[in-house]
Short mmCIF file of C-alpha atoms in Angstrom, two decimals:
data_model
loop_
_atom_site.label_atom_id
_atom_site.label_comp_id
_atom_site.label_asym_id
_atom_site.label_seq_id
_atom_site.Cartn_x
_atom_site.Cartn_y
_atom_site.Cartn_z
CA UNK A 237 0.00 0.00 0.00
CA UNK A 238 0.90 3.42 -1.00
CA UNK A 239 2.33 5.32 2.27
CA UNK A 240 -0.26 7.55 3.37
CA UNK A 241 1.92 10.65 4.43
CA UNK A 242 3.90 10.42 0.69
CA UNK A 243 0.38 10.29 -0.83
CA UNK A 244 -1.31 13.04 1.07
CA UNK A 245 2.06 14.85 0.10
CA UNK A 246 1.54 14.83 -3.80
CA UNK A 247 -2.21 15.24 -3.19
CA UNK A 248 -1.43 18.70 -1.32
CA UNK A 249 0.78 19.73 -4.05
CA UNK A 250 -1.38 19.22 -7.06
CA UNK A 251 -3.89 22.49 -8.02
CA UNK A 252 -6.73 22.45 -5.97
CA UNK A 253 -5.21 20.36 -2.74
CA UNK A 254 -4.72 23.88 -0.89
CA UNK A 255 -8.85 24.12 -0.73
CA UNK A 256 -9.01 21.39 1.77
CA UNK A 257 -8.17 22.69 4.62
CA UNK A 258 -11.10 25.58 4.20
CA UNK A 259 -13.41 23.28 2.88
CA UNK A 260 -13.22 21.32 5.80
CA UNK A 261 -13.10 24.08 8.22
CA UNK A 262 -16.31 25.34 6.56
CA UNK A 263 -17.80 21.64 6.98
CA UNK A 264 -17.91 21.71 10.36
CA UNK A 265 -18.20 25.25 10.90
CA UNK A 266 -21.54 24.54 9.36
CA UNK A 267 -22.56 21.46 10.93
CA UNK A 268 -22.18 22.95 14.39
CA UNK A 269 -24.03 26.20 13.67
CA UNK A 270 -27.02 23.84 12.77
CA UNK A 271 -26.57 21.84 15.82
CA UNK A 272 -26.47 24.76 18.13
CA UNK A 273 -29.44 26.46 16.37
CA UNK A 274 -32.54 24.26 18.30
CA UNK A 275 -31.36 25.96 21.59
CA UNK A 276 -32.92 29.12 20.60
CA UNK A 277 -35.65 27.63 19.03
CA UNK A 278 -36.68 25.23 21.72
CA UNK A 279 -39.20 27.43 23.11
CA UNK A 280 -40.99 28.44 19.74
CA UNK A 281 -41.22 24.80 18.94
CA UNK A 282 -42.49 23.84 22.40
CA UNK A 283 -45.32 26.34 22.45
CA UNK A 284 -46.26 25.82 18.73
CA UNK A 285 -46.37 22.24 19.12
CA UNK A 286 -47.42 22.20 22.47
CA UNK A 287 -44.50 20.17 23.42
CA UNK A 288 -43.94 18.13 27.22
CA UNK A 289 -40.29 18.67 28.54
CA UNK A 290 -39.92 15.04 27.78
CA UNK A 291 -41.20 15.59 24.18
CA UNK A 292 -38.10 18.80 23.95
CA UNK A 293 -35.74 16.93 25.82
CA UNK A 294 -36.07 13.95 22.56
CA UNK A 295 -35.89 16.45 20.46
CA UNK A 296 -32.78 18.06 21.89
CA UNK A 297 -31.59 14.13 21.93
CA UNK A 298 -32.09 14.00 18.51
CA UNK A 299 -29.10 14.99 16.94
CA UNK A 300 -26.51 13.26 19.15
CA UNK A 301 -28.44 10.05 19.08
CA UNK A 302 -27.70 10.57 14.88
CA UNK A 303 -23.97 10.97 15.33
CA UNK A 304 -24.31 7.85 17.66
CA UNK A 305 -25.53 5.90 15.03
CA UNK A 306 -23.77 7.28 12.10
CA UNK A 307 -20.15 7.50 13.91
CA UNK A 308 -19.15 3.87 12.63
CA UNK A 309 -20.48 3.39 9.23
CA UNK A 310 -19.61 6.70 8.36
CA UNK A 311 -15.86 5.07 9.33
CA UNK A 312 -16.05 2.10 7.36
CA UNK A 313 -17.91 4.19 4.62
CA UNK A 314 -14.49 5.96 4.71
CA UNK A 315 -12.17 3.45 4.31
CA UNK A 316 -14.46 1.29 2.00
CA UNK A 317 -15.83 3.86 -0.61
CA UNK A 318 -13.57 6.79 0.12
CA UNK A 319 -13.56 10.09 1.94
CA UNK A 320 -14.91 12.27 -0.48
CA UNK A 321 -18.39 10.44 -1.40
CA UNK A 322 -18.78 9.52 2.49
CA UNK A 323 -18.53 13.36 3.23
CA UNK A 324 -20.66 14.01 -0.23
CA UNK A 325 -23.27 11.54 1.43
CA UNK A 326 -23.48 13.04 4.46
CA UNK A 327 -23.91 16.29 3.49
CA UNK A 328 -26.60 15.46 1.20
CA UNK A 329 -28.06 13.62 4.52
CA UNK A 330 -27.57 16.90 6.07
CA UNK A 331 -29.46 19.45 3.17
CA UNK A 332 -32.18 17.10 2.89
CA UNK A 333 -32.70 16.84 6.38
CA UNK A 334 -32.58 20.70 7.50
CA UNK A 335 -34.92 21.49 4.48
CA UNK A 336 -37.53 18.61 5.85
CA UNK A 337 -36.94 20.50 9.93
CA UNK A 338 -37.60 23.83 7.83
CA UNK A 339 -41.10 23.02 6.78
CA UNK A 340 -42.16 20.33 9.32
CA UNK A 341 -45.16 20.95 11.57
CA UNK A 342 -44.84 17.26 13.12
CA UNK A 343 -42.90 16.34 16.36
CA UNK A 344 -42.20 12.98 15.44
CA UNK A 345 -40.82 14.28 11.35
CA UNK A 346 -39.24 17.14 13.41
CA UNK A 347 -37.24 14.00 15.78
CA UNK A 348 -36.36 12.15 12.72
CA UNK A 349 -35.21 15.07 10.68
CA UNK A 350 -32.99 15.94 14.00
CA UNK A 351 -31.74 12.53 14.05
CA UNK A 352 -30.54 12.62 9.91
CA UNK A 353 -28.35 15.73 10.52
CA UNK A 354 -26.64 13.85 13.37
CA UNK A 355 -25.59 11.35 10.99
CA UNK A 356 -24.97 12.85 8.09
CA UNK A 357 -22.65 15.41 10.40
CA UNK A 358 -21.11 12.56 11.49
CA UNK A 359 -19.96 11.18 8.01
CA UNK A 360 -19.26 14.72 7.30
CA UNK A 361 -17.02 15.29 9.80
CA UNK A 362 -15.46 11.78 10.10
CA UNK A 363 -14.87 12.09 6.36
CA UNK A 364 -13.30 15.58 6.51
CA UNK A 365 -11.10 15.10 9.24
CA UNK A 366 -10.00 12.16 8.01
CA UNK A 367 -9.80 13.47 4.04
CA UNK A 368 -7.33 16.05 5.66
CA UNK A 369 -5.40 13.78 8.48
CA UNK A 370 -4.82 11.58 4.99
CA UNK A 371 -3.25 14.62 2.98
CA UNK A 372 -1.25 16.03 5.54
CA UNK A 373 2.08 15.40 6.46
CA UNK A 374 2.85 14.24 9.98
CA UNK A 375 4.73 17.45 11.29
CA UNK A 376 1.95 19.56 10.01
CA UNK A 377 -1.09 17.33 10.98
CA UNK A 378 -1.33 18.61 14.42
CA UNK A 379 -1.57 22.45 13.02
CA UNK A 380 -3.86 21.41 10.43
CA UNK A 381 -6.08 19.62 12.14
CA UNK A 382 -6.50 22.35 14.75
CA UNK A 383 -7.06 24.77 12.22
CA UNK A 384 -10.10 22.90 10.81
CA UNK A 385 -11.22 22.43 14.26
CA UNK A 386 -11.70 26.22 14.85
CA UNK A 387 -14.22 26.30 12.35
CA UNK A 388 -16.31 24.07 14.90
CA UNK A 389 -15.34 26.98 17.08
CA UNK A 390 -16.64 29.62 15.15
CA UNK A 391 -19.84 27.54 14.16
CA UNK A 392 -20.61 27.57 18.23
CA UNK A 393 -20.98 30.91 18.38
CA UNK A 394 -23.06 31.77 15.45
CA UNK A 395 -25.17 28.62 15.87
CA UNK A 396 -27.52 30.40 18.66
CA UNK A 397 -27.38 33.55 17.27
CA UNK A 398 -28.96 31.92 13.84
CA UNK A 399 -31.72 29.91 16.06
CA UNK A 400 -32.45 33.66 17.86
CA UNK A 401 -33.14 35.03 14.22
CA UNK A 402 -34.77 32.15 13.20
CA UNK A 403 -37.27 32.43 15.89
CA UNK A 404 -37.73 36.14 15.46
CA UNK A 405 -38.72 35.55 11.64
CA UNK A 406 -39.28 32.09 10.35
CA UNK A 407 -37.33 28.98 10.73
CA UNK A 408 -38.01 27.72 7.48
CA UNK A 409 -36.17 30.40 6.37
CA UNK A 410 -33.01 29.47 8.21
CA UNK A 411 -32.74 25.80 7.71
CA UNK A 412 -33.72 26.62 4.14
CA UNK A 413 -30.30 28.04 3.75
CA UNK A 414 -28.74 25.64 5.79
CA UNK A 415 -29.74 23.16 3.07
CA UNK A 416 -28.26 25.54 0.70
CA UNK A 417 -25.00 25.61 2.11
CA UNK A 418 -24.87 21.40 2.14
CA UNK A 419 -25.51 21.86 -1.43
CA UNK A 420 -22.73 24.36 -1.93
CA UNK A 421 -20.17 22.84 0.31
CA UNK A 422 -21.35 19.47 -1.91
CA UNK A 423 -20.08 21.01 -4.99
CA UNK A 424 -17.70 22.73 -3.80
CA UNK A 425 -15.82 19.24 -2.71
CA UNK A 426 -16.09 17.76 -6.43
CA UNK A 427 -13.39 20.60 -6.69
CA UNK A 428 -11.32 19.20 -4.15
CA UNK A 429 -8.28 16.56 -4.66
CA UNK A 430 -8.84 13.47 -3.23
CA UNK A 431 -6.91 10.31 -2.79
CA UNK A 432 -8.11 7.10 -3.73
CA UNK A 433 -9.63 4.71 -1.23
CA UNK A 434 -7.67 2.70 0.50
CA UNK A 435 -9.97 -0.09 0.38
CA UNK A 436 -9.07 -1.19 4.20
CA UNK A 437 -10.32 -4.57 4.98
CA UNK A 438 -9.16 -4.59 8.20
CA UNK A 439 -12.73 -3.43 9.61
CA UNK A 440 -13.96 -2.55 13.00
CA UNK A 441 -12.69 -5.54 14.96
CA UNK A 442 -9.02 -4.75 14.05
CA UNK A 443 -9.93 -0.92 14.61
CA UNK A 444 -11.14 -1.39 17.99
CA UNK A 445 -8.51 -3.69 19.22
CA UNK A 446 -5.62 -1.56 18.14
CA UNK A 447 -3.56 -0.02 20.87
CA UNK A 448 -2.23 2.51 18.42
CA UNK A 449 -5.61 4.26 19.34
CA UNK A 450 -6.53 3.79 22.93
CA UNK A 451 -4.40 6.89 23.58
CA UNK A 452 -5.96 9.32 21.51
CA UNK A 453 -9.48 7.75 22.55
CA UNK A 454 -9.16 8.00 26.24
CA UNK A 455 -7.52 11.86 25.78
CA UNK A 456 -11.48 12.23 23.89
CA UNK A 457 -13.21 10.67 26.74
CA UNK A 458 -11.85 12.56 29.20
CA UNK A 459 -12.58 15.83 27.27
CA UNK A 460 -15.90 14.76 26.53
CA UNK A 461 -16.85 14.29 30.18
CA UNK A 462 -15.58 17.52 31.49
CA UNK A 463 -17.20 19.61 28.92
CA UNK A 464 -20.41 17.67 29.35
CA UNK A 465 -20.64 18.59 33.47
CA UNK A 466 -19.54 21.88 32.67
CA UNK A 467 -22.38 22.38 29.76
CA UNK A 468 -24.56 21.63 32.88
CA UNK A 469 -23.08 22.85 36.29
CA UNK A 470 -21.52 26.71 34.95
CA UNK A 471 -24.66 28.10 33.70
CA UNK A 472 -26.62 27.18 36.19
CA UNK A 473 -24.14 28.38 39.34
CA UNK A 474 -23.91 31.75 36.70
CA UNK A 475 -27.90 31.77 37.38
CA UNK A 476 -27.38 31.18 40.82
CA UNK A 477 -25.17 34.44 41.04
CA UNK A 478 -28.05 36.32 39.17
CA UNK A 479 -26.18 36.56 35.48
CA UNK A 480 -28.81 36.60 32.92
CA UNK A 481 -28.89 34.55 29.07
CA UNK A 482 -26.30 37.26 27.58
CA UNK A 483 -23.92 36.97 30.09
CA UNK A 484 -23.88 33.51 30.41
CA UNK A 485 -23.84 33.44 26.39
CA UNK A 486 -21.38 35.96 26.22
CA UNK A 487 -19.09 33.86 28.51
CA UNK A 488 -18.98 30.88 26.39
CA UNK A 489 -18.77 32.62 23.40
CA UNK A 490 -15.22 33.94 24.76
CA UNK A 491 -14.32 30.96 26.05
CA UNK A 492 -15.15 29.24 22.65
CA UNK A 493 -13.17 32.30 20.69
CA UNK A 494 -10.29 31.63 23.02
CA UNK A 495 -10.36 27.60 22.42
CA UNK A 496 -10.58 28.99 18.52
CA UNK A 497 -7.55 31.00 18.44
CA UNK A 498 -5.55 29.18 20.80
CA UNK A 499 -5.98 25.46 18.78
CA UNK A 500 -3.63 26.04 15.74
CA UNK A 501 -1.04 27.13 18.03
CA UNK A 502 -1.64 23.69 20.33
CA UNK A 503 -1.60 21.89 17.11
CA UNK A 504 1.60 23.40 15.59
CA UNK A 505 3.02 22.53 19.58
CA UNK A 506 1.91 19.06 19.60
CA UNK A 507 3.73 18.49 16.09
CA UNK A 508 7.44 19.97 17.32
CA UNK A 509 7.16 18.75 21.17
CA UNK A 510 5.21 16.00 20.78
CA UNK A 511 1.41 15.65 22.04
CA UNK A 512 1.44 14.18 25.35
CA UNK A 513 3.41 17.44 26.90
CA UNK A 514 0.03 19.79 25.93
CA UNK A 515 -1.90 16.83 27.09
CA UNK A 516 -0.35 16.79 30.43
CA UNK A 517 -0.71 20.40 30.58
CA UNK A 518 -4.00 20.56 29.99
CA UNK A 519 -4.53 18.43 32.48
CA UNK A 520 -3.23 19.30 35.34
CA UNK A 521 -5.09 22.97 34.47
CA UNK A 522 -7.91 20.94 33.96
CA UNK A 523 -8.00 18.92 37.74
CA UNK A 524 -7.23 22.77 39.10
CA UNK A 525 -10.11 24.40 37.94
CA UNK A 526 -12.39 21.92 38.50
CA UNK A 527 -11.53 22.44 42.34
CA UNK A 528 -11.84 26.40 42.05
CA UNK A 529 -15.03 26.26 39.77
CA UNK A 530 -17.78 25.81 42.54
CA UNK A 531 -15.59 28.56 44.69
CA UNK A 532 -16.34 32.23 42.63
CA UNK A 533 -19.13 34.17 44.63
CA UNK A 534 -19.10 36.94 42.12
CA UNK A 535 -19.86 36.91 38.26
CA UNK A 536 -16.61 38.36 36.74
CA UNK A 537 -14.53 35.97 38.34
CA UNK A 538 -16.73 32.94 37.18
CA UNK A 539 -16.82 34.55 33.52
CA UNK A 540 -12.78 34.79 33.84
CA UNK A 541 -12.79 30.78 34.75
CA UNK A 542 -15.28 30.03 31.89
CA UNK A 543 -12.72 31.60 29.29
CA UNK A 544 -9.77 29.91 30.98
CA UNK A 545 -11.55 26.76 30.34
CA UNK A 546 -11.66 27.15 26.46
CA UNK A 547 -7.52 26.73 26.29
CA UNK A 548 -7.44 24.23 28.83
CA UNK A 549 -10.09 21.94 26.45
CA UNK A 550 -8.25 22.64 23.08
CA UNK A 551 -4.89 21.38 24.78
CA UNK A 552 -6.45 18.17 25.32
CA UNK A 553 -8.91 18.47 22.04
CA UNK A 554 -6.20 19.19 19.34
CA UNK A 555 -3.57 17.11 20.36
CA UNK A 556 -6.07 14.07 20.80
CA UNK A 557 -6.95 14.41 17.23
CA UNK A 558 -3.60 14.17 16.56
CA UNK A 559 -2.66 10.87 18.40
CA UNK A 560 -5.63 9.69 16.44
CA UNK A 561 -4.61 10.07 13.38
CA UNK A 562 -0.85 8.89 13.78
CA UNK A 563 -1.58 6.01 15.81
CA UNK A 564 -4.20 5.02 12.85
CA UNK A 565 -1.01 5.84 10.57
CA UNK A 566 1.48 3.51 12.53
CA UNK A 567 -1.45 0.92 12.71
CA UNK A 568 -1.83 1.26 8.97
CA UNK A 569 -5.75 1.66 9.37
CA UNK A 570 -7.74 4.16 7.49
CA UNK A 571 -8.24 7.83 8.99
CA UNK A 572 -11.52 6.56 8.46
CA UNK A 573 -12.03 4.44 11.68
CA UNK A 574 -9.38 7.62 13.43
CA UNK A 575 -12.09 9.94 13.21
CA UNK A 576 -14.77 7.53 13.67
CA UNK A 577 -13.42 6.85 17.04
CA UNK A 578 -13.41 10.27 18.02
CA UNK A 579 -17.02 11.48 16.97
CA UNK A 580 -18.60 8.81 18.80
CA UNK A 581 -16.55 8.57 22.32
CA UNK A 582 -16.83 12.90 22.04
CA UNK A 583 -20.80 12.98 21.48
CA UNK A 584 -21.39 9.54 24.16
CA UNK A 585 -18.90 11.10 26.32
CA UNK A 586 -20.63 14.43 26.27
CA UNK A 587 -24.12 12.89 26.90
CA UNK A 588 -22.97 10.88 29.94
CA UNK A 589 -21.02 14.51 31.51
CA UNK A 590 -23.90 16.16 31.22
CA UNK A 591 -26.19 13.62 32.82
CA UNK A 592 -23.91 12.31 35.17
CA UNK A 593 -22.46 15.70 36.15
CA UNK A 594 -26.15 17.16 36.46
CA UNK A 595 -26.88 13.71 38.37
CA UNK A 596 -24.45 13.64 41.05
CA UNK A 597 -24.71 17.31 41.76
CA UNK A 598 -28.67 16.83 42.34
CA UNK A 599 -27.95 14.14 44.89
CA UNK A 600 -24.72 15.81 46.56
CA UNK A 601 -23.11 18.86 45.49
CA UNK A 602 -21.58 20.84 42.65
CA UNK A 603 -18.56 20.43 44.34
CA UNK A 604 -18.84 16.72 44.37
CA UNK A 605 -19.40 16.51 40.59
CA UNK A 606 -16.71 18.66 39.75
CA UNK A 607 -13.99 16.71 42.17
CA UNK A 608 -15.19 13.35 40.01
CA UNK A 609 -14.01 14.49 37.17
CA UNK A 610 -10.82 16.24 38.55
CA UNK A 611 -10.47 12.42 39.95
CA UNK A 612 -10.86 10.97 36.45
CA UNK A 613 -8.41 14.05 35.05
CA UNK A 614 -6.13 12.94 37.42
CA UNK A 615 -5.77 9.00 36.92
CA UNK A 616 -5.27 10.50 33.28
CA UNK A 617 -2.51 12.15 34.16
CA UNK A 618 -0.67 9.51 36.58
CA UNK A 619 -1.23 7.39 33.06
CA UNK A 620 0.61 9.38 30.96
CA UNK A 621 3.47 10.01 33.07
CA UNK A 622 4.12 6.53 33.47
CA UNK A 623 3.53 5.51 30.11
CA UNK A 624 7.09 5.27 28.63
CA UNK A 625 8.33 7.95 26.81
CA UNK A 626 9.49 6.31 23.97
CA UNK A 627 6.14 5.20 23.13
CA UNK A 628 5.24 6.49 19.53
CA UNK A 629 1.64 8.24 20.41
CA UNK A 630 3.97 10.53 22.84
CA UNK A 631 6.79 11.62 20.07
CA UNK A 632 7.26 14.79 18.17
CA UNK A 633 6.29 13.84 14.48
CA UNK A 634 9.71 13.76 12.61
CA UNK A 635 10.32 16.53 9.82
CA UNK A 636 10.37 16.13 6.30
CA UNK A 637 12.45 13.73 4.65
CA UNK A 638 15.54 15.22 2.71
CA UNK A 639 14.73 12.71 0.07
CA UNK A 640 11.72 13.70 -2.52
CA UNK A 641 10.40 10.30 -2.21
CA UNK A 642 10.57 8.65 0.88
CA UNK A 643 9.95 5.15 0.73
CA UNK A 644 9.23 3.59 4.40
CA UNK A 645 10.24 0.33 5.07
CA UNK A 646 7.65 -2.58 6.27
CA UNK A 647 8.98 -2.49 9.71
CA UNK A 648 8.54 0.92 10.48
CA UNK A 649 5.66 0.51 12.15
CA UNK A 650 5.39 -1.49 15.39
CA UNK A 651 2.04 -2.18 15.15
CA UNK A 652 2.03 -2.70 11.27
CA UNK A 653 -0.05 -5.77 10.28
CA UNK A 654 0.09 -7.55 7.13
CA UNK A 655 -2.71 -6.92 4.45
#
């Protein structure tokens, strides 16, 4: 098989290869502005359809539950068919879907028009982010792939501001041009260079069982779980203090601008130092704030930890990615099952933060919830200092070859298999 890094190397240099990297950013800029338009909405929806809490709550659910379900075809869609029909598929998923939510007057065609986008966002992003861990080379992957990743960013904050004009005019109107932009960003990928499947037969049993991966998966749990109890517990203790919806917005929206800017740089670390040093970073912030967030008695100081937090998540977010897609590189798997990996533990990680956090603060304390995770954040840690430094998810990714055409031995990888 053709080395991936030498291939994604020729790919970038032929005319057309330097659209990826927007194209992808504008991927999931777009799929998270649609995902964080219902929060807006919820109430028009709710007293239109005369909806139960239960009834909004599944409705909420909707979306996730798609990227459940679409996280691991979309993978082996990847590696069987290729990246650029899977992420042609699932934003025609997507356009079809948010026209249907546009026009529907039905809870139940509203929940399964919900539960489409989730999964054709999840083939969109699995495909992207794998289309561009695929064409970059390793000492820029890290960069790259934080790069793209602020386009997620940016779609966070205009997502509820698009669901706030939505519901002052008419929804229809919005998801109407979401649909519009699938189509776009649809033909604006037949313009984009791709490489040739890779036809992976390996499939999800091989996928799940390589250790290649655990690392970057259990970097994505742990992220997953601390945003989810802080989705919950912050706005709620900013309530408590008597902020109202545009400070509490406001916060997050800084926090999310900070995680934005600051992600590039964390990837372009992670590629010279290595991506377990950010990691560890992170984490240790990560356990520290999560004893000082139930502490703040006034709003300014809460709205200065919120922003903190943005940094603290991209140092673990970016570099995860990262570990990801090299250890599916080393493993010689498709970026396919990489990305797969990550959609699903982030969105099932998410989901159980936010109902676990919300959970165990109900029955104890805030304080309580938060020191669970720092207890998880720490056994994270203690991990990945012992975990020997020589291991290959840990290292720096090495420079460019001096030769014009590397050609990497069989044994490179330790965890190569046969095909």
């Amino acid at each position: 098989r053709t080395d991936v890094s030498e291939s994604g190397a020729r790919l970038a240099r032929r005319p057309g290869g330097g659209h990826l990297l927007a194209f992808v950013a504008a991927v999931v800029f777009v799929d998270t502005a649609l995902f964080g338009v219902i929060a807006p909405l919820l109430p028009f929806y709710s007293d239109e359809l005369g909806l139960s809490k239960t009834e909004a709550g599944v409705l909420v659910a909707s979306f996730p539950a798609g990227v459940f379900a679409g996280a691991f075809p979309a993978g082996a869609a990847v590696a069987r068919f290729g990246a650029k029909p899977t992420a042609i598929l699932g934003l025609a998923l997507f356009a079809a879907s948010s026209l249907v939510f546009g026009f529907a007057n039905d809870i139940a065609l509203l929940d399964l028009a919900r539960f489409v986008q989730g999964a054709g966002s999840a083939a969109s992003w699995t495909a992207g982010l794998a289309w561009l861990a695929r064409q970059s080379p390793p000492e820029r992957r890290g960069e790259r792939l934080g790069i793209a990743f602020s386009g997620a960013l940016a779609g966070s904050l205009i997502g509820p501001a698009l669901g706030a004009a939505a519901r002052g005019a008419d929804p229809a109107i919005v998801f109407s041009l979401a649909a519009a932009a699938g189509v776009g960003l649809i033909a604006w990928s037949l313009r984009v260079p791709a490489p040739a499947p890779s036809r992976d037969e390996a499939g999800w049993g091989s996928a799940l069982r390589e250790r290649a991966l655990l690392p970057g998966a259990g970097v994505i749990l742990m992220v997953g779980l601390l945003f989810g109890i802080v989705e919950v517990l912050l706005p709620l203790r900013f309530d408590e203090l008597g902020a109202g919806g545009a400070v509490i917005g406001g916060a997050f929206a800084i926090a999310a601008l900070a995680e934005g800017v600051t992600g590039p740089l964390l990837g372009r670390l992670a590629d010279r130092i290595g991506p377990i040093r950010p990691v560890r970073w992170s984490l240790a912030g990560g356990i520290l704030l999560a004893f000082v967030l139930p502490l703040p008695e006034s709003i300014p100081l809460l709205v200065l930890l919120c922003v903190v937090l943005g940094p603290i998540e991209g140092g673990m977010f970016v570099p995860a990615m990262k570990m990801l897609a090299d250890g599916a590189e080393r493993a010689r798997l498709d970026q396919g099952y990489a990305f797969a990996i990550f959609n699903f533990t982030w969105a099932l990680t998410t989901a159980a933060g936010s109902a676990g956090g919300g959970a165990i603060a109900d029955v104890s304390s805030d304080t309580v919830a938060y020191a669970s995770i720092a207890a998880l954040l720490a056994l994270g840690l203690i991990a990945s200092l012992r975990a020997a430094s020589a291991s290959p998810a840990f290292r720096p990714s090495p420079g460019p070859s001096p030769s014009p055409s590397p050609s990497p031995s069989p044994s490179s990888s330790s965890s190569a298999r046969g095909r």
